[in-house]
């Protein structure tokens, strides 16, 4: 009837909350879906495809055929793969502890208030920012046996020239030196952040108790930076097992396979010898090795945490 107020429609609160959540979820997926598609397309799908490929004989041209575990069996008997594994292990054994040791020592030296300290820290970190390709090109010119600056300096000092990257006995050691030049900067930055979080009161208390520099370092500084050391060990292990760019630019796995590491072996098999299935199998051996490294580091951290 005219003049009477219209009835008020009551919307249930639960239904309103559900519809709001649905709209928010739809909007969230709208923003997230491009990143999800990129991750699936560039990460998950290639990993799954390469796993299937590791059980096939595929030359990237003709149709593939299933060979079961033949690729993995061939890897176990391949002397070139064994050499690549040995080179990778030796590189890792040298690179990881040296980069962490040099990084800690440099961080200790740079963790003080002196003139131009910001410049010194920047100079130490700059090599890490440079791409591995740029580093390889730079050191290829410097270490050239005939026209390189390194041999020119050795001749000026009256020393015999060296083969460097062309000498099978020196190439891998030179490669370790090149990557130390760049990789140490990352360790320095991480350790600097950790050292600046060490409470000064602990250091002052230790010195008041008569502790010298080495005792303060052993009983105060090192325990305080232990979590960062564990992180750097894991990070540098993964980095060393995946080294490729510098090898490809400088030595291309030579001479005589002395610098052929696992990742370069994978690339060589897949894109140079056109045995993609064999290369995929060697890639999954590397993935298994990385998984083992991560698990070992996690297991070793538990008793260390308990002791702390």
Short mmCIF file of the C-alpha atoms (twelve columns), coordinates in Angstrom:
data_MODEL
# 
_entry.id   MODEL 
# 
loop_
_atom_site.group_PDB 
_atom_site.id 
_atom_site.type_symbol 
_atom_site.label_atom_id 
_atom_site.label_alt_id 
_atom_site.label_comp_id 
_atom_site.label_asym_id 
_atom_site.label_seq_id 
_atom_site.Cartn_x 
_atom_site.Cartn_y 
_atom_site.Cartn_z 
_atom_site.pdbx_PDB_model_num 
ATOM 1   C CA . UNK A 1   0.000   0.000   0.000   1 
ATOM 2   C CA . UNK A 2   1.190   3.512   -0.679  1 
ATOM 3   C CA . UNK A 3   2.696   5.217   2.295   1 
ATOM 4   C CA . UNK A 4   3.927   2.023   3.955   1 
ATOM 5   C CA . UNK A 5   7.724   1.427   4.150   1 
ATOM 6   C CA . UNK A 6   9.184   -1.274  1.907   1 
ATOM 7   C CA . UNK A 7   10.429  -4.426  3.627   1 
ATOM 8   C CA . UNK A 8   14.184  -4.563  4.179   1 
ATOM 9   C CA . UNK A 9   15.969  -7.508  2.515   1 
ATOM 10  C CA . UNK A 10  18.443  -9.119  4.891   1 
ATOM 11  C CA . UNK A 11  21.504  -10.700 3.180   1 
ATOM 12  C CA . UNK A 12  23.125  -13.410 5.259   1 
ATOM 13  C CA . UNK A 13  26.579  -12.414 6.549   1 
ATOM 14  C CA . UNK A 14  28.032  -15.863 5.804   1 
ATOM 15  C CA . UNK A 15  27.044  -15.672 2.130   1 
ATOM 16  C CA . UNK A 16  28.524  -12.177 1.831   1 
ATOM 17  C CA . UNK A 17  31.827  -13.323 3.379   1 
ATOM 18  C CA . UNK A 18  32.025  -16.304 1.012   1 
ATOM 19  C CA . UNK A 19  31.415  -14.184 -2.065  1 
ATOM 20  C CA . UNK A 20  34.038  -11.694 -0.911  1 
ATOM 21  C CA . UNK A 21  36.586  -14.467 -0.425  1 
ATOM 22  C CA . UNK A 22  35.807  -15.841 -3.873  1 
ATOM 23  C CA . UNK A 23  36.334  -12.436 -5.463  1 
ATOM 24  C CA . UNK A 24  39.601  -11.981 -3.588  1 
ATOM 25  C CA . UNK A 25  40.777  -15.450 -4.598  1 
ATOM 26  C CA . UNK A 26  39.895  -14.816 -8.237  1 
ATOM 27  C CA . UNK A 27  41.698  -11.481 -8.164  1 
ATOM 28  C CA . UNK A 28  44.762  -13.067 -6.515  1 
ATOM 29  C CA . UNK A 29  44.950  -15.792 -9.168  1 
ATOM 30  C CA . UNK A 30  44.618  -13.121 -11.860 1 
ATOM 31  C CA . UNK A 31  47.792  -11.470 -10.595 1 
ATOM 32  C CA . UNK A 32  49.671  -14.681 -9.781  1 
ATOM 33  C CA . UNK A 33  48.793  -16.743 -12.865 1 
ATOM 34  C CA . UNK A 34  51.414  -15.180 -15.219 1 
ATOM 35  C CA . UNK A 35  54.204  -16.027 -12.773 1 
ATOM 36  C CA . UNK A 36  52.786  -19.529 -12.250 1 
ATOM 37  C CA . UNK A 37  52.678  -20.118 -16.003 1 
ATOM 38  C CA . UNK A 38  56.270  -18.921 -16.371 1 
ATOM 39  C CA . UNK A 39  57.449  -21.206 -13.560 1 
ATOM 40  C CA . UNK A 40  55.602  -24.166 -15.051 1 
ATOM 41  C CA . UNK A 41  56.803  -23.433 -18.567 1 
ATOM 42  C CA . UNK A 42  60.440  -22.729 -17.737 1 
ATOM 43  C CA . UNK A 43  60.871  -24.896 -14.658 1 
ATOM 44  C CA . UNK A 44  58.543  -27.790 -14.000 1 
ATOM 45  C CA . UNK A 45  57.818  -28.842 -17.595 1 
ATOM 46  C CA . UNK A 46  61.503  -28.921 -18.728 1 
ATOM 47  C CA . UNK A 47  62.486  -30.858 -15.596 1 
ATOM 48  C CA . UNK A 48  59.786  -33.453 -16.179 1 
ATOM 49  C CA . UNK A 49  60.551  -33.651 -19.898 1 
ATOM 50  C CA . UNK A 50  64.299  -34.113 -19.321 1 
ATOM 51  C CA . UNK A 51  63.560  -36.872 -16.803 1 
ATOM 52  C CA . UNK A 52  61.550  -38.745 -19.437 1 
ATOM 53  C CA . UNK A 53  64.284  -37.967 -21.978 1 
ATOM 54  C CA . UNK A 54  66.937  -39.573 -19.773 1 
ATOM 55  C CA . UNK A 55  65.345  -42.973 -20.496 1 
ATOM 56  C CA . UNK A 56  65.361  -42.445 -24.249 1 
ATOM 57  C CA . UNK A 57  67.788  -42.297 -27.136 1 
ATOM 58  C CA . UNK A 58  67.213  -38.884 -28.704 1 
ATOM 59  C CA . UNK A 59  69.345  -36.863 -31.111 1 
ATOM 60  C CA . UNK A 60  66.913  -33.887 -31.184 1 
ATOM 61  C CA . UNK A 61  66.217  -34.587 -34.865 1 
ATOM 62  C CA . UNK A 62  64.806  -38.076 -35.386 1 
ATOM 63  C CA . UNK A 63  62.011  -39.607 -33.286 1 
ATOM 64  C CA . UNK A 64  63.225  -40.827 -29.909 1 
ATOM 65  C CA . UNK A 65  63.032  -44.407 -28.700 1 
ATOM 66  C CA . UNK A 66  62.926  -45.827 -25.209 1 
ATOM 67  C CA . UNK A 67  66.128  -47.460 -23.945 1 
ATOM 68  C CA . UNK A 68  65.289  -47.936 -20.266 1 
ATOM 69  C CA . UNK A 69  68.287  -47.524 -17.958 1 
ATOM 70  C CA . UNK A 70  70.862  -47.911 -20.752 1 
ATOM 71  C CA . UNK A 71  71.907  -44.252 -20.542 1 
ATOM 72  C CA . UNK A 72  72.626  -44.559 -16.825 1 
ATOM 73  C CA . UNK A 73  74.475  -47.849 -17.352 1 
ATOM 74  C CA . UNK A 74  76.603  -46.222 -20.049 1 
ATOM 75  C CA . UNK A 75  77.457  -43.348 -17.710 1 
ATOM 76  C CA . UNK A 76  78.851  -45.772 -15.159 1 
ATOM 77  C CA . UNK A 77  81.263  -47.120 -17.799 1 
ATOM 78  C CA . UNK A 78  82.119  -43.838 -19.528 1 
ATOM 79  C CA . UNK A 79  85.700  -42.701 -18.750 1 
ATOM 80  C CA . UNK A 80  84.922  -39.158 -19.914 1 
ATOM 81  C CA . UNK A 81  82.071  -38.908 -17.425 1 
ATOM 82  C CA . UNK A 82  84.336  -40.262 -14.695 1 
ATOM 83  C CA . UNK A 83  86.903  -37.611 -15.599 1 
ATOM 84  C CA . UNK A 84  84.225  -34.906 -15.482 1 
ATOM 85  C CA . UNK A 85  83.118  -36.116 -12.039 1 
ATOM 86  C CA . UNK A 86  86.723  -36.124 -10.812 1 
ATOM 87  C CA . UNK A 87  87.342  -32.614 -12.138 1 
ATOM 88  C CA . UNK A 88  84.140  -31.359 -10.500 1 
ATOM 89  C CA . UNK A 89  85.026  -32.921 -7.151  1 
ATOM 90  C CA . UNK A 90  88.553  -31.491 -7.236  1 
ATOM 91  C CA . UNK A 91  87.240  -28.076 -8.222  1 
ATOM 92  C CA . UNK A 92  84.689  -28.191 -5.390  1 
ATOM 93  C CA . UNK A 93  87.238  -29.328 -2.794  1 
ATOM 94  C CA . UNK A 94  89.505  -26.416 -3.703  1 
ATOM 95  C CA . UNK A 95  86.962  -23.683 -4.397  1 
ATOM 96  C CA . UNK A 96  84.529  -24.037 -1.481  1 
ATOM 97  C CA . UNK A 97  86.916  -23.893 1.517   1 
ATOM 98  C CA . UNK A 98  89.222  -21.328 -0.082  1 
ATOM 99  C CA . UNK A 99  86.379  -18.967 -1.006  1 
ATOM 100 C CA . UNK A 100 84.931  -19.176 2.514   1 
ATOM 101 C CA . UNK A 101 88.325  -18.768 4.176   1 
ATOM 102 C CA . UNK A 102 89.354  -15.783 2.041   1 
ATOM 103 C CA . UNK A 103 85.887  -14.296 2.431   1 
ATOM 104 C CA . UNK A 104 86.074  -14.485 6.225   1 
ATOM 105 C CA . UNK A 105 89.592  -13.038 6.377   1 
ATOM 106 C CA . UNK A 106 88.718  -10.160 4.072   1 
ATOM 107 C CA . UNK A 107 85.522  -9.505  6.007   1 
ATOM 108 C CA . UNK A 108 87.536  -9.336  9.225   1 
ATOM 109 C CA . UNK A 109 89.912  -6.858  7.604   1 
ATOM 110 C CA . UNK A 110 87.063  -4.728  6.232   1 
ATOM 111 C CA . UNK A 111 84.975  -4.794  9.420   1 
ATOM 112 C CA . UNK A 112 86.532  -1.687  10.864  1 
ATOM 113 C CA . UNK A 113 86.256  2.072   10.654  1 
ATOM 114 C CA . UNK A 114 89.079  3.285   8.476   1 
ATOM 115 C CA . UNK A 115 89.340  5.871   5.752   1 
ATOM 116 C CA . UNK A 116 87.808  4.897   2.369   1 
ATOM 117 C CA . UNK A 117 86.422  1.647   3.822   1 
ATOM 118 C CA . UNK A 118 83.376  1.945   1.556   1 
ATOM 119 C CA . UNK A 119 85.630  2.026   -1.503  1 
ATOM 120 C CA . UNK A 120 87.549  -1.053  -0.374  1 
ATOM 121 C CA . UNK A 121 84.337  -2.994  0.205   1 
ATOM 122 C CA . UNK A 122 83.039  -1.998  -3.214  1 
ATOM 123 C CA . UNK A 123 86.243  -3.086  -4.947  1 
ATOM 124 C CA . UNK A 124 86.036  -6.486  -3.277  1 
ATOM 125 C CA . UNK A 125 82.402  -6.986  -4.307  1 
ATOM 126 C CA . UNK A 126 82.658  -5.685  -7.911  1 
ATOM 127 C CA . UNK A 127 84.078  -8.960  -9.363  1 
ATOM 128 C CA . UNK A 128 81.035  -10.846 -8.083  1 
ATOM 129 C CA . UNK A 129 78.719  -8.479  -9.967  1 
ATOM 130 C CA . UNK A 130 80.505  -9.084  -13.272 1 
ATOM 131 C CA . UNK A 131 79.035  -11.840 -15.394 1 
ATOM 132 C CA . UNK A 132 80.938  -15.101 -15.708 1 
ATOM 133 C CA . UNK A 133 81.228  -14.524 -19.459 1 
ATOM 134 C CA . UNK A 134 82.916  -11.157 -18.940 1 
ATOM 135 C CA . UNK A 135 85.299  -12.697 -16.413 1 
ATOM 136 C CA . UNK A 136 86.170  -15.511 -18.822 1 
ATOM 137 C CA . UNK A 137 86.885  -13.121 -21.688 1 
ATOM 138 C CA . UNK A 138 88.993  -10.891 -19.425 1 
ATOM 139 C CA . UNK A 139 91.155  -13.724 -18.099 1 
ATOM 140 C CA . UNK A 140 91.448  -15.315 -21.538 1 
ATOM 141 C CA . UNK A 141 93.282  -12.182 -22.655 1 
ATOM 142 C CA . UNK A 142 95.334  -11.894 -19.468 1 
ATOM 143 C CA . UNK A 143 96.390  -15.565 -19.436 1 
ATOM 144 C CA . UNK A 144 97.035  -15.953 -23.151 1 
ATOM 145 C CA . UNK A 145 100.299 -17.962 -23.439 1 
ATOM 146 C CA . UNK A 146 101.783 -15.758 -26.167 1 
ATOM 147 C CA . UNK A 147 100.364 -12.258 -25.801 1 
ATOM 148 C CA . UNK A 148 98.849  -12.256 -22.310 1 
ATOM 149 C CA . UNK A 149 99.792  -9.787  -19.604 1 
ATOM 150 C CA . UNK A 150 100.557 -12.576 -17.118 1 
ATOM 151 C CA . UNK A 151 103.374 -14.104 -19.176 1 
ATOM 152 C CA . UNK A 152 104.669 -10.639 -20.075 1 
ATOM 153 C CA . UNK A 153 105.020 -9.940  -16.359 1 
ATOM 154 C CA . UNK A 154 106.734 -13.297 -15.782 1 
ATOM 155 C CA . UNK A 155 109.240 -12.572 -18.566 1 
ATOM 156 C CA . UNK A 156 109.899 -9.144  -17.070 1 
ATOM 157 C CA . UNK A 157 110.652 -10.827 -13.731 1 
ATOM 158 C CA . UNK A 158 112.990 -13.293 -15.401 1 
ATOM 159 C CA . UNK A 159 110.671 -16.287 -14.956 1 
ATOM 160 C CA . UNK A 160 109.681 -18.811 -17.594 1 
ATOM 161 C CA . UNK A 161 106.246 -18.326 -19.207 1 
ATOM 162 C CA . UNK A 162 103.429 -20.643 -18.235 1 
ATOM 163 C CA . UNK A 163 100.730 -22.400 -20.229 1 
ATOM 164 C CA . UNK A 164 97.905  -21.532 -17.810 1 
ATOM 165 C CA . UNK A 165 94.644  -22.578 -19.471 1 
ATOM 166 C CA . UNK A 166 96.482  -24.466 -22.231 1 
ATOM 167 C CA . UNK A 167 98.432  -26.661 -19.812 1 
ATOM 168 C CA . UNK A 168 96.525  -29.796 -18.633 1 
ATOM 169 C CA . UNK A 169 98.358  -29.679 -15.317 1 
ATOM 170 C CA . UNK A 170 97.487  -26.047 -14.603 1 
ATOM 171 C CA . UNK A 171 94.141  -25.423 -16.309 1 
ATOM 172 C CA . UNK A 172 91.841  -26.559 -13.493 1 
ATOM 173 C CA . UNK A 173 93.870  -24.719 -10.843 1 
ATOM 174 C CA . UNK A 174 93.765  -21.559 -12.948 1 
ATOM 175 C CA . UNK A 175 90.008  -22.017 -13.285 1 
ATOM 176 C CA . UNK A 176 89.715  -22.206 -9.493  1 
ATOM 177 C CA . UNK A 177 91.733  -19.001 -9.216  1 
ATOM 178 C CA . UNK A 178 89.488  -17.185 -11.694 1 
ATOM 179 C CA . UNK A 179 86.309  -18.149 -9.869  1 
ATOM 180 C CA . UNK A 180 87.858  -17.330 -6.492  1 
ATOM 181 C CA . UNK A 181 88.491  -13.817 -7.758  1 
ATOM 182 C CA . UNK A 182 84.772  -13.365 -8.287  1 
ATOM 183 C CA . UNK A 183 83.140  -15.753 -5.808  1 
ATOM 184 C CA . UNK A 184 84.984  -14.533 -2.730  1 
ATOM 185 C CA . UNK A 185 83.201  -11.179 -2.874  1 
ATOM 186 C CA . UNK A 186 79.858  -12.789 -2.080  1 
ATOM 187 C CA . UNK A 187 81.317  -14.475 1.013   1 
ATOM 188 C CA . UNK A 188 82.803  -11.163 2.119   1 
ATOM 189 C CA . UNK A 189 79.432  -9.410  1.978   1 
ATOM 190 C CA . UNK A 190 77.670  -12.200 3.889   1 
ATOM 191 C CA . UNK A 191 80.359  -12.347 6.566   1 
ATOM 192 C CA . UNK A 192 80.411  -8.560  6.895   1 
ATOM 193 C CA . UNK A 193 76.711  -8.578  7.655   1 
ATOM 194 C CA . UNK A 194 77.219  -11.351 10.212  1 
ATOM 195 C CA . UNK A 195 80.207  -9.675  11.886  1 
ATOM 196 C CA . UNK A 196 78.355  -6.399  12.280  1 
ATOM 197 C CA . UNK A 197 75.632  -8.269  14.184  1 
ATOM 198 C CA . UNK A 198 78.078  -9.632  16.763  1 
ATOM 199 C CA . UNK A 199 77.315  -7.790  20.035  1 
ATOM 200 C CA . UNK A 200 80.277  -5.534  20.927  1 
ATOM 201 C CA . UNK A 201 79.558  -6.214  24.603  1 
ATOM 202 C CA . UNK A 202 80.578  -9.852  24.160  1 
ATOM 203 C CA . UNK A 203 83.901  -8.873  22.613  1 
ATOM 204 C CA . UNK A 204 84.557  -6.288  25.315  1 
ATOM 205 C CA . UNK A 205 83.682  -8.784  28.056  1 
ATOM 206 C CA . UNK A 206 86.049  -11.360 26.566  1 
ATOM 207 C CA . UNK A 207 88.872  -8.835  26.401  1 
ATOM 208 C CA . UNK A 208 88.237  -7.740  29.992  1 
ATOM 209 C CA . UNK A 209 88.605  -11.393 31.004  1 
ATOM 210 C CA . UNK A 210 92.050  -11.391 29.399  1 
ATOM 211 C CA . UNK A 211 91.220  -13.057 26.082  1 
ATOM 212 C CA . UNK A 212 93.566  -12.197 23.234  1 
ATOM 213 C CA . UNK A 213 92.730  -11.701 19.580  1 
ATOM 214 C CA . UNK A 214 92.786  -15.400 18.741  1 
ATOM 215 C CA . UNK A 215 90.656  -16.390 21.753  1 
ATOM 216 C CA . UNK A 216 88.087  -13.727 20.901  1 
ATOM 217 C CA . UNK A 217 88.052  -14.981 17.335  1 
ATOM 218 C CA . UNK A 218 87.662  -18.640 18.351  1 
ATOM 219 C CA . UNK A 219 85.240  -18.309 21.253  1 
ATOM 220 C CA . UNK A 220 83.157  -15.266 20.244  1 
ATOM 221 C CA . UNK A 221 83.375  -14.404 16.550  1 
ATOM 222 C CA . UNK A 222 83.349  -17.859 14.953  1 
ATOM 223 C CA . UNK A 223 80.380  -19.180 16.993  1 
ATOM 224 C CA . UNK A 224 78.448  -16.001 16.181  1 
ATOM 225 C CA . UNK A 225 78.920  -16.419 12.409  1 
ATOM 226 C CA . UNK A 226 78.337  -20.197 12.353  1 
ATOM 227 C CA . UNK A 227 74.859  -19.957 10.760  1 
ATOM 228 C CA . UNK A 228 76.275  -17.838 7.936   1 
ATOM 229 C CA . UNK A 229 79.131  -20.301 7.504   1 
ATOM 230 C CA . UNK A 230 76.667  -23.171 7.112   1 
ATOM 231 C CA . UNK A 231 74.724  -21.147 4.551   1 
ATOM 232 C CA . UNK A 232 77.877  -20.284 2.607   1 
ATOM 233 C CA . UNK A 233 79.064  -23.894 2.591   1 
ATOM 234 C CA . UNK A 234 75.782  -25.013 1.062   1 
ATOM 235 C CA . UNK A 235 75.634  -22.093 -1.372  1 
ATOM 236 C CA . UNK A 236 79.218  -22.481 -2.563  1 
ATOM 237 C CA . UNK A 237 78.828  -26.256 -2.905  1 
ATOM 238 C CA . UNK A 238 75.828  -25.811 -5.181  1 
ATOM 239 C CA . UNK A 239 77.636  -23.067 -7.114  1 
ATOM 240 C CA . UNK A 240 80.762  -25.164 -7.632  1 
ATOM 241 C CA . UNK A 241 78.821  -28.209 -8.795  1 
ATOM 242 C CA . UNK A 242 77.021  -26.056 -11.374 1 
ATOM 243 C CA . UNK A 243 80.016  -24.173 -12.784 1 
ATOM 244 C CA . UNK A 244 79.766  -23.860 -16.567 1 
ATOM 245 C CA . UNK A 245 80.036  -20.322 -17.971 1 
ATOM 246 C CA . UNK A 246 83.696  -19.739 -17.152 1 
ATOM 247 C CA . UNK A 247 84.650  -23.166 -18.495 1 
ATOM 248 C CA . UNK A 248 82.780  -22.588 -21.738 1 
ATOM 249 C CA . UNK A 249 84.336  -19.166 -22.346 1 
ATOM 250 C CA . UNK A 250 87.925  -19.913 -21.317 1 
ATOM 251 C CA . UNK A 251 88.945  -23.533 -21.917 1 
ATOM 252 C CA . UNK A 252 85.889  -25.291 -23.399 1 
ATOM 253 C CA . UNK A 253 86.647  -28.325 -21.266 1 
ATOM 254 C CA . UNK A 254 90.226  -28.683 -22.455 1 
ATOM 255 C CA . UNK A 255 93.029  -29.257 -22.749 1 
ATOM 256 C CA . UNK A 256 92.582  -33.034 -22.896 1 
ATOM 257 C CA . UNK A 257 89.420  -32.801 -20.810 1 
ATOM 258 C CA . UNK A 258 91.270  -31.399 -17.791 1 
ATOM 259 C CA . UNK A 259 88.579  -28.755 -17.162 1 
ATOM 260 C CA . UNK A 260 85.523  -30.723 -18.280 1 
ATOM 261 C CA . UNK A 261 83.087  -30.475 -15.368 1 
ATOM 262 C CA . UNK A 262 79.716  -32.202 -15.099 1 
ATOM 263 C CA . UNK A 263 77.582  -29.344 -16.411 1 
ATOM 264 C CA . UNK A 264 79.892  -28.849 -19.388 1 
ATOM 265 C CA . UNK A 265 79.738  -32.599 -20.007 1 
ATOM 266 C CA . UNK A 266 75.923  -32.383 -20.023 1 
ATOM 267 C CA . UNK A 267 76.001  -29.532 -22.540 1 
ATOM 268 C CA . UNK A 268 78.571  -31.306 -24.689 1 
ATOM 269 C CA . UNK A 269 76.557  -34.504 -24.870 1 
ATOM 270 C CA . UNK A 270 73.229  -32.799 -25.562 1 
ATOM 271 C CA . UNK A 271 74.165  -29.978 -27.935 1 
ATOM 272 C CA . UNK A 272 77.530  -30.945 -29.386 1 
ATOM 273 C CA . UNK A 273 77.308  -34.721 -29.755 1 
ATOM 274 C CA . UNK A 274 73.493  -34.624 -30.174 1 
ATOM 275 C CA . UNK A 275 72.881  -37.361 -27.619 1 
ATOM 276 C CA . UNK A 276 70.202  -35.553 -25.655 1 
ATOM 277 C CA . UNK A 277 69.026  -38.605 -23.727 1 
ATOM 278 C CA . UNK A 278 72.549  -39.340 -22.551 1 
ATOM 279 C CA . UNK A 279 73.024  -35.711 -21.544 1 
ATOM 280 C CA . UNK A 280 69.719  -35.711 -19.645 1 
ATOM 281 C CA . UNK A 281 70.803  -38.808 -17.720 1 
ATOM 282 C CA . UNK A 282 74.062  -37.137 -16.692 1 
ATOM 283 C CA . UNK A 283 72.075  -34.036 -15.666 1 
ATOM 284 C CA . UNK A 284 69.953  -36.129 -13.326 1 
ATOM 285 C CA . UNK A 285 73.063  -37.680 -11.824 1 
ATOM 286 C CA . UNK A 286 74.138  -34.112 -11.024 1 
ATOM 287 C CA . UNK A 287 70.698  -33.354 -9.575  1 
ATOM 288 C CA . UNK A 288 70.981  -36.406 -7.328  1 
ATOM 289 C CA . UNK A 289 74.426  -35.256 -6.192  1 
ATOM 290 C CA . UNK A 290 73.035  -31.816 -5.320  1 
ATOM 291 C CA . UNK A 291 70.214  -33.427 -3.349  1 
ATOM 292 C CA . UNK A 292 72.705  -35.538 -1.406  1 
ATOM 293 C CA . UNK A 293 74.809  -32.442 -0.643  1 
ATOM 294 C CA . UNK A 294 71.781  -30.577 0.722   1 
ATOM 295 C CA . UNK A 295 70.717  -33.524 2.881   1 
ATOM 296 C CA . UNK A 296 74.240  -34.033 4.262   1 
ATOM 297 C CA . UNK A 297 74.551  -30.363 5.211   1 
ATOM 298 C CA . UNK A 298 71.152  -30.430 6.930   1 
ATOM 299 C CA . UNK A 299 72.051  -33.590 8.864   1 
ATOM 300 C CA . UNK A 300 75.394  -32.160 9.969   1 
ATOM 301 C CA . UNK A 301 73.767  -28.940 11.185  1 
ATOM 302 C CA . UNK A 302 71.564  -30.744 13.728  1 
ATOM 303 C CA . UNK A 303 74.323  -31.996 16.074  1 
ATOM 304 C CA . UNK A 304 76.089  -28.648 15.722  1 
ATOM 305 C CA . UNK A 305 72.933  -26.837 16.825  1 
ATOM 306 C CA . UNK A 306 72.584  -29.246 19.748  1 
ATOM 307 C CA . UNK A 307 76.156  -28.517 20.849  1 
ATOM 308 C CA . UNK A 308 75.503  -24.795 20.670  1 
# 
